[in-house]
Every structure is written in structure tokens, then in C-alpha cells.
Amino acid sequence: MELPVGITTLHLSRKSVYLLVLAVALIGAGGYSYVQQGQAVGDAVAVQATVDNARVERLDAGRGIDYEPEIEYTYEYQGETYTSEQVFPGPTIRTYSNRSNAQSIVRSYEPGTTVRAYVRPSDPSNAFLIRERTPWPARAVAIGGVLLCIVVLAGLGSKHPGQYELRPEREVRSPPSRTWVERNDETLRRLSKRSLAVCFVAFWLSMVGLFFGVLSLSDSSVQPVQADLLGPVGLPLLAAAAFWIGIILSLCLYGVQSFSRYRRLRRRLPEPRPPSPFRHPSRLVTILGTDGDELPEYGRRVRVTGWAFLIAIGMTAVLVQLLYTAS
């Protein structure tokens, strides 16, 4: 599929079209929710409300367990009585992966107490309690923007990057000295793969231990789980975090070793050499999205190296987000 954009044309595969639709949907939904929340925060007027019920709802989602603060309250506006359960403004709800975070909100709204709620004059039946935006709209727009950049880079890139035949090694002049990584290439390859396998298996065993630890401490779904750092929950959690970091380091080690092999293969490219994919994102994105069976040795090496570093960066971002949420 070809999509004209200004003075250029994007060449989109079927997968790129799907990503483009998803990116536009995320940006549209996130942008709409962001605008709605902004209008609700800007236009709202304060009223007195009475809390009828407050609890933490446990949501068993496919990716794990989330917790939603549910607060039911009654208020009056211009002579009419309304009931609402909305905590934050906008059409989306806010959930927490940590139960204590959801409980910290519920504790501020004891049943029978009078609290301040906020009402939009244009929509008085949907009041809310906390006058701030939820993070979901910004995250949706950010994810959609990243996907859109990937689609654009892939569409602008060469149609067949990485499709280069290599010259025989005997025709390539070797550098006068080899780097430490080149001298220990095979050792680093074995070490990175074995450590990756060990950390991957150990991480999931730690998650199994964490699951049973939570079960052993949970008397009910309503009571919070209090865990010691070295108890049946804290210890598997620390082990899982350590092995997660081990996976990241193993991927980085493999990426360094694989990049060294890429540089050696690049010396065997016929002159004039094409631009390096690691300096031209559009070429790299196209190679990353190409099936490995469709690439020769040079393209496969670029693809493996790029994915190793990309997965390591993604896992690091997840770890930082979890630490930020827990803090």
C-alpha cells in the first residue's frame, strides 16, 4: 500500500497498516480523553457530597490483578440530588497495581462523612472527587506516537535494506589488531545465552513462588497483603527483580557481542557500502520488521542485534515504571 504524505510517499506493508490504525486509535482516544478531563477540571464547581460507601474493588485482568477505588456518594446541585461513583474526571477509570495505593484514596472517604465533590454545569450527573487528570490519556498518546513514528520510519525506509551479499573473507583486509570483544567472541556468546536462559527460567520460578506467597498470606480478597522483605512474598519479589535485571544485562552483553559480529560482516560488504542501519532509523526499523528467513547473513545480524538492544531498553523502561509506581 502506498500513502502519499506531502512531497513523499509511504510504502506500507499489511503489518504497517495494522500498526497505523492502532496508532491513530490510541492517539484519538487518548487525545479525546485528555481534552475531556481538561474541560472537566477547568469547568467544575465545588459542591458538598455525602459518602455512602467506599471500598477497593479487585479486578482480575488478563495481564494481572488491578485495584480500583470505588466510592459512592450523594450530592445536590441546583436543587437536584445525584449519586455518582466517579473518583477522577473523564470517561476512563484509574486502577492501581498496588492495593495500598488504592486504599490510600479510599481511607480519605469514610462512609457518612461530608466531602468536596466537583460538578460540571453541563453534565451535573457525573461529578468527581479528585480534581486532577489520570495518566492514561497521556500514555495512550505517547504509545500511539511511538507506533506512528515506527510506521513512518518503516514507510520511508528502503524497501529491501539488509539484502546485501558479502564478499569472501579472504578478499577483506583485516584490521591490524582486534578488540577485546572480537578476541572473546565465542566466550561472550555462550555466556550471554546461558545467563539469559538461566535468568529467564529463574524469573518465572520466582513469579510462581510469589504467587504462592501471596496465597499463603491472603486471608481474603478484601484484606491487604502485608509482606516482610524476606518473607514468603518479599523474597520471591526481590529474586524476580534481580533476575529481571539479569535478563537485561544478558541481552546487553549479547547485543555487544552481536554488534561486534555485525561490524566484521560490514567490512565484507561490496563498495560503495550502504549507510549503516544503526545510524539510519528508517533502515533499522524496516529490517527489524522483516522476517529473518527473508534476510541474508548481514541483514539477520542487524536484526538480531537491534532486537537485543530494543528488548533490553523496553525491559528497563518497565522496571523504571514499576519502581516509580511503587515509590
PDB file of N, CA and C in Angstrom, residues 264-325:
ATOM      1  N   ARG A 264      32.178  -6.817  11.755  1.00  0.00           N
ATOM      2  CA  ARG A 264      33.048  -7.661  10.921  1.00  0.00           C
ATOM      3  C   ARG A 264      32.372  -8.005   9.598  1.00  0.00           C
ATOM      4  N   LEU A 265      31.069  -8.261   9.652  1.00  0.00           N
ATOM      5  CA  LEU A 265      30.344  -8.536   8.406  1.00  0.00           C
ATOM      6  C   LEU A 265      30.284  -7.292   7.516  1.00  0.00           C
ATOM      7  N   ARG A 266      30.200  -6.144   8.141  1.00  0.00           N
ATOM      8  CA  ARG A 266      30.106  -4.904   7.361  1.00  0.00           C
ATOM      9  C   ARG A 266      31.373  -4.659   6.538  1.00  0.00           C
ATOM     10  N   ARG A 267      32.508  -5.120   7.041  1.00  0.00           N
ATOM     11  CA  ARG A 267      33.752  -4.977   6.273  1.00  0.00           C
ATOM     12  C   ARG A 267      33.706  -5.773   4.967  1.00  0.00           C
ATOM     13  N   ARG A 268      32.845  -6.775   4.929  1.00  0.00           N
ATOM     14  CA  ARG A 268      32.768  -7.628   3.742  1.00  0.00           C
ATOM     15  C   ARG A 268      31.748  -7.151   2.722  1.00  0.00           C
ATOM     16  N   LEU A 269      31.072  -6.038   3.009  1.00  0.00           N
ATOM     17  CA  LEU A 269      30.122  -5.507   2.041  1.00  0.00           C
ATOM     18  C   LEU A 269      30.871  -4.937   0.839  1.00  0.00           C
ATOM     19  N   PRO A 270      30.319  -5.103  -0.362  1.00  0.00           N
ATOM     20  CA  PRO A 270      30.977  -4.535  -1.545  1.00  0.00           C
ATOM     21  C   PRO A 270      30.918  -3.015  -1.528  1.00  0.00           C
ATOM     22  N   GLU A 271      31.920  -2.392  -2.126  1.00  0.00           N
ATOM     23  CA  GLU A 271      31.942  -0.939  -2.235  1.00  0.00           C
ATOM     24  C   GLU A 271      31.032  -0.483  -3.387  1.00  0.00           C
ATOM     25  N   PRO A 272      30.372   0.663  -3.263  1.00  0.00           N
ATOM     26  CA  PRO A 272      30.301   1.519  -2.067  1.00  0.00           C
ATOM     27  C   PRO A 272      29.354   0.925  -1.028  1.00  0.00           C
ATOM     28  N   ARG A 273      29.753   0.997   0.218  1.00  0.00           N
ATOM     29  CA  ARG A 273      28.946   0.418   1.273  1.00  0.00           C
ATOM     30  C   ARG A 273      27.669   1.230   1.505  1.00  0.00           C
ATOM     31  N   PRO A 274      26.587   0.539   1.782  1.00  0.00           N
ATOM     32  CA  PRO A 274      25.332   1.257   2.083  1.00  0.00           C
ATOM     33  C   PRO A 274      25.417   1.924   3.451  1.00  0.00           C
ATOM     34  N   PRO A 275      24.541   2.864   3.740  1.00  0.00           N
ATOM     35  CA  PRO A 275      24.539   3.506   5.067  1.00  0.00           C
ATOM     36  C   PRO A 275      24.295   2.479   6.173  1.00  0.00           C
ATOM     37  N   SER A 276      24.883   2.714   7.321  1.00  0.00           N
ATOM     38  CA  SER A 276      24.696   1.816   8.462  1.00  0.00           C
ATOM     39  C   SER A 276      23.270   1.913   8.985  1.00  0.00           C
ATOM     40  N   PRO A 277      22.578   0.786   9.169  1.00  0.00           N
ATOM     41  CA  PRO A 277      21.207   0.839   9.708  1.00  0.00           C
ATOM     42  C   PRO A 277      21.152   1.447  11.104  1.00  0.00           C
ATOM     43  N   PHE A 278      22.232   1.325  11.876  1.00  0.00           N
ATOM     44  CA  PHE A 278      22.223   1.851  13.237  1.00  0.00           C
ATOM     45  C   PHE A 278      22.404   3.367  13.273  1.00  0.00           C
ATOM     46  N   ARG A 279      22.654   3.974  12.116  1.00  0.00           N
ATOM     47  CA  ARG A 279      22.699   5.429  12.018  1.00  0.00           C
ATOM     48  C   ARG A 279      21.527   5.978  11.208  1.00  0.00           C
ATOM     49  N   HIS A 280      20.717   5.096  10.652  1.00  0.00           N
ATOM     50  CA  HIS A 280      19.554   5.493   9.863  1.00  0.00           C
ATOM     51  C   HIS A 280      18.343   4.712  10.388  1.00  0.00           C
ATOM     52  N   PRO A 281      17.553   5.305  11.309  1.00  0.00           N
ATOM     53  CA  PRO A 281      16.442   4.583  11.944  1.00  0.00           C
ATOM     54  C   PRO A 281      15.453   3.973  10.964  1.00  0.00           C
ATOM     55  N   SER A 282      15.217   4.640   9.811  1.00  0.00           N
ATOM     56  CA  SER A 282      14.236   4.094   8.873  1.00  0.00           C
ATOM     57  C   SER A 282      14.693   2.737   8.341  1.00  0.00           C
ATOM     58  N   ARG A 283      15.984   2.587   8.059  1.00  0.00           N
ATOM     59  CA  ARG A 283      16.501   1.296   7.600  1.00  0.00           C
ATOM     60  C   ARG A 283      16.440   0.246   8.704  1.00  0.00           C
ATOM     61  N   LEU A 284      16.798   0.652   9.919  1.00  0.00           N
ATOM     62  CA  LEU A 284      16.791  -0.295  11.025  1.00  0.00           C
ATOM     63  C   LEU A 284      15.381  -0.798  11.315  1.00  0.00           C
ATOM     64  N   VAL A 285      14.396   0.102  11.334  1.00  0.00           N
ATOM     65  CA  VAL A 285      13.017  -0.305  11.608  1.00  0.00           C
ATOM     66  C   VAL A 285      12.526  -1.283  10.548  1.00  0.00           C
ATOM     67  N   THR A 286      12.872  -1.028   9.287  1.00  0.00           N
ATOM     68  CA  THR A 286      12.440  -1.931   8.219  1.00  0.00           C
ATOM     69  C   THR A 286      13.055  -3.312   8.394  1.00  0.00           C
ATOM     70  N   ILE A 287      14.327  -3.370   8.748  1.00  0.00           N
ATOM     71  CA  ILE A 287      14.995  -4.662   8.954  1.00  0.00           C
ATOM     72  C   ILE A 287      14.405  -5.382  10.158  1.00  0.00           C
ATOM     73  N   LEU A 288      14.126  -4.652  11.234  1.00  0.00           N
ATOM     74  CA  LEU A 288      13.542  -5.280  12.425  1.00  0.00           C
ATOM     75  C   LEU A 288      12.179  -5.891  12.122  1.00  0.00           C
ATOM     76  N   GLY A 289      11.443  -5.292  11.200  1.00  0.00           N
ATOM     77  CA  GLY A 289      10.122  -5.811  10.858  1.00  0.00           C
ATOM     78  C   GLY A 289      10.114  -6.853   9.768  1.00  0.00           C
ATOM     79  N   THR A 290      11.292  -7.219   9.243  1.00  0.00           N
ATOM     80  CA  THR A 290      11.388  -8.224   8.180  1.00  0.00           C
ATOM     81  C   THR A 290      11.624  -9.595   8.779  1.00  0.00           C
ATOM     82  N   ASP A 291      10.997 -10.600   8.228  1.00  0.00           N
ATOM     83  CA  ASP A 291      11.200 -11.974   8.691  1.00  0.00           C
ATOM     84  C   ASP A 291      12.654 -12.368   8.486  1.00  0.00           C
ATOM     85  N   GLY A 292      13.235 -13.025   9.502  1.00  0.00           N
ATOM     86  CA  GLY A 292      14.641 -13.410   9.429  1.00  0.00           C
ATOM     87  C   GLY A 292      14.945 -14.329   8.268  1.00  0.00           C
ATOM     88  N   ASP A 293      13.980 -15.159   7.860  1.00  0.00           N
ATOM     89  CA  ASP A 293      14.214 -16.084   6.740  1.00  0.00           C
ATOM     90  C   ASP A 293      14.350 -15.342   5.415  1.00  0.00           C
ATOM     91  N   GLU A 294      13.888 -14.102   5.363  1.00  0.00           N
ATOM     92  CA  GLU A 294      13.953 -13.327   4.128  1.00  0.00           C
ATOM     93  C   GLU A 294      15.232 -12.503   4.019  1.00  0.00           C
ATOM     94  N   LEU A 295      16.083 -12.584   5.034  1.00  0.00           N
ATOM     95  CA  LEU A 295      17.291 -11.773   5.060  1.00  0.00           C
ATOM     96  C   LEU A 295      18.537 -12.641   4.904  1.00  0.00           C
ATOM     97  N   PRO A 296      19.563 -12.130   4.238  1.00  0.00           N
ATOM     98  CA  PRO A 296      20.848 -12.833   4.203  1.00  0.00           C
ATOM     99  C   PRO A 296      21.578 -12.646   5.528  1.00  0.00           C
ATOM    100  N   GLU A 297      22.816 -13.139   5.591  1.00  0.00           N
ATOM    101  CA  GLU A 297      23.551 -13.146   6.861  1.00  0.00           C
ATOM    102  C   GLU A 297      23.714 -11.744   7.446  1.00  0.00           C
ATOM    103  N   TYR A 298      24.035 -10.776   6.616  1.00  0.00           N
ATOM    104  CA  TYR A 298      24.230  -9.406   7.097  1.00  0.00           C
ATOM    105  C   TYR A 298      22.929  -8.846   7.678  1.00  0.00           C
ATOM    106  N   GLY A 299      21.827  -8.991   6.973  1.00  0.00           N
ATOM    107  CA  GLY A 299      20.550  -8.480   7.461  1.00  0.00           C
ATOM    108  C   GLY A 299      20.095  -9.180   8.732  1.00  0.00           C
ATOM    109  N   ARG A 300      20.333 -10.497   8.827  1.00  0.00           N
ATOM    110  CA  ARG A 300      19.954 -11.226  10.047  1.00  0.00           C
ATOM    111  C   ARG A 300      20.747 -10.731  11.243  1.00  0.00           C
ATOM    112  N   ARG A 301      22.030 -10.428  11.033  1.00  0.00           N
ATOM    113  CA  ARG A 301      22.848  -9.941  12.145  1.00  0.00           C
ATOM    114  C   ARG A 301      22.364  -8.577  12.617  1.00  0.00           C
ATOM    115  N   VAL A 302      22.012  -7.695  11.685  1.00  0.00           N
ATOM    116  CA  VAL A 302      21.467  -6.390  12.065  1.00  0.00           C
ATOM    117  C   VAL A 302      20.161  -6.583  12.845  1.00  0.00           C
ATOM    118  N   ARG A 303      19.318  -7.475  12.373  1.00  0.00           N
ATOM    119  CA  ARG A 303      18.019  -7.703  13.005  1.00  0.00           C
ATOM    120  C   ARG A 303      18.186  -8.235  14.429  1.00  0.00           C
ATOM    121  N   VAL A 304      19.047  -9.241  14.604  1.00  0.00           N
ATOM    122  CA  VAL A 304      19.255  -9.827  15.932  1.00  0.00           C
ATOM    123  C   VAL A 304      19.845  -8.796  16.888  1.00  0.00           C
ATOM    124  N   THR A 305      20.825  -8.038  16.420  1.00  0.00           N
ATOM    125  CA  THR A 305      21.457  -7.029  17.275  1.00  0.00           C
ATOM    126  C   THR A 305      20.449  -5.953  17.679  1.00  0.00           C
ATOM    127  N   GLY A 306      19.679  -5.469  16.729  1.00  0.00           N
ATOM    128  CA  GLY A 306      18.693  -4.427  17.027  1.00  0.00           C
ATOM    129  C   GLY A 306      17.645  -4.892  18.019  1.00  0.00           C
ATOM    130  N   TRP A 307      17.138  -6.121  17.831  1.00  0.00           N
ATOM    131  CA  TRP A 307      16.110  -6.624  18.738  1.00  0.00           C
ATOM    132  C   TRP A 307      16.656  -6.842  20.140  1.00  0.00           C
ATOM    133  N   ALA A 308      17.915  -7.268  20.260  1.00  0.00           N
ATOM    134  CA  ALA A 308      18.504  -7.476  21.585  1.00  0.00           C
ATOM    135  C   ALA A 308      18.521  -6.173  22.378  1.00  0.00           C
ATOM    136  N   PHE A 309      19.000  -5.102  21.758  1.00  0.00           N
ATOM    137  CA  PHE A 309      19.050  -3.815  22.456  1.00  0.00           C
ATOM    138  C   PHE A 309      17.650  -3.245  22.657  1.00  0.00           C
ATOM    139  N   LEU A 310      16.760  -3.445  21.699  1.00  0.00           N
ATOM    140  CA  LEU A 310      15.401  -2.898  21.821  1.00  0.00           C
ATOM    141  C   LEU A 310      14.650  -3.561  22.969  1.00  0.00           C
ATOM    142  N   ILE A 311      14.759  -4.881  23.098  1.00  0.00           N
ATOM    143  CA  ILE A 311      14.085  -5.586  24.194  1.00  0.00           C
ATOM    144  C   ILE A 311      14.688  -5.174  25.532  1.00  0.00           C
ATOM    145  N   ALA A 312      16.021  -5.001  25.575  1.00  0.00           N
ATOM    146  CA  ALA A 312      16.664  -4.567  26.815  1.00  0.00           C
ATOM    147  C   ALA A 312      16.172  -3.180  27.223  1.00  0.00           C
ATOM    148  N   ILE A 313      16.025  -2.284  26.260  1.00  0.00           N
ATOM    149  CA  ILE A 313      15.526  -0.939  26.562  1.00  0.00           C
ATOM    150  C   ILE A 313      14.081  -1.002  27.052  1.00  0.00           C
ATOM    151  N   GLY A 314      13.253  -1.827  26.406  1.00  0.00           N
ATOM    152  CA  GLY A 314      11.870  -1.968  26.836  1.00  0.00           C
ATOM    153  C   GLY A 314      11.742  -2.526  28.244  1.00  0.00           C
ATOM    154  N   MET A 315      12.552  -3.541  28.564  1.00  0.00           N
ATOM    155  CA  MET A 315      12.506  -4.124  29.904  1.00  0.00           C
ATOM    156  C   MET A 315      13.004  -3.134  30.948  1.00  0.00           C
ATOM    157  N   THR A 316      13.994  -2.320  30.585  1.00  0.00           N
ATOM    158  CA  THR A 316      14.474  -1.292  31.508  1.00  0.00           C
ATOM    159  C   THR A 316      13.387  -0.255  31.771  1.00  0.00           C
ATOM    160  N   ALA A 317      12.659   0.130  30.722  1.00  0.00           N
ATOM    161  CA  ALA A 317      11.573   1.091  30.887  1.00  0.00           C
ATOM    162  C   ALA A 317      10.480   0.534  31.803  1.00  0.00           C
ATOM    163  N   VAL A 318      10.159  -0.753  31.648  1.00  0.00           N
ATOM    164  CA  VAL A 318       9.155  -1.384  32.521  1.00  0.00           C
ATOM    165  C   VAL A 318       9.625  -1.369  33.970  1.00  0.00           C
ATOM    166  N   LEU A 319      10.901  -1.687  34.191  1.00  0.00           N
ATOM    167  CA  LEU A 319      11.445  -1.695  35.553  1.00  0.00           C
ATOM    168  C   LEU A 319      11.396  -0.305  36.176  1.00  0.00           C
ATOM    169  N   VAL A 320      11.772   0.716  35.404  1.00  0.00           N
ATOM    170  CA  VAL A 320      11.730   2.087  35.917  1.00  0.00           C
ATOM    171  C   VAL A 320      10.295   2.493  36.251  1.00  0.00           C
ATOM    172  N   GLN A 321       9.350   2.111  35.400  1.00  0.00           N
ATOM    173  CA  GLN A 321       7.939   2.447  35.642  1.00  0.00           C
ATOM    174  C   GLN A 321       7.424   1.777  36.915  1.00  0.00           C
ATOM    175  N   LEU A 322       7.787   0.507  37.129  1.00  0.00           N
ATOM    176  CA  LEU A 322       7.361  -0.192  38.331  1.00  0.00           C
ATOM    177  C   LEU A 322       7.954   0.431  39.583  1.00  0.00           C
ATOM    178  N   LEU A 323       9.244   0.806  39.508  1.00  0.00           N
ATOM    179  CA  LEU A 323       9.860   1.449  40.671  1.00  0.00           C
ATOM    180  C   LEU A 323       9.235   2.805  40.942  1.00  0.00           C
ATOM    181  N   TYR A 324       8.895   3.530  39.885  1.00  0.00           N
ATOM    182  CA  TYR A 324       8.261   4.838  40.056  1.00  0.00           C
ATOM    183  C   TYR A 324       6.863   4.682  40.674  1.00  0.00           C
ATOM    184  N   THR A 325       6.122   3.652  40.223  1.00  0.00           N
ATOM    185  CA  THR A 325       4.781   3.422  40.753  1.00  0.00           C
ATOM    186  C   THR A 325       4.821   3.009  42.217  1.00  0.00           C
TER     187      THR A 325
END
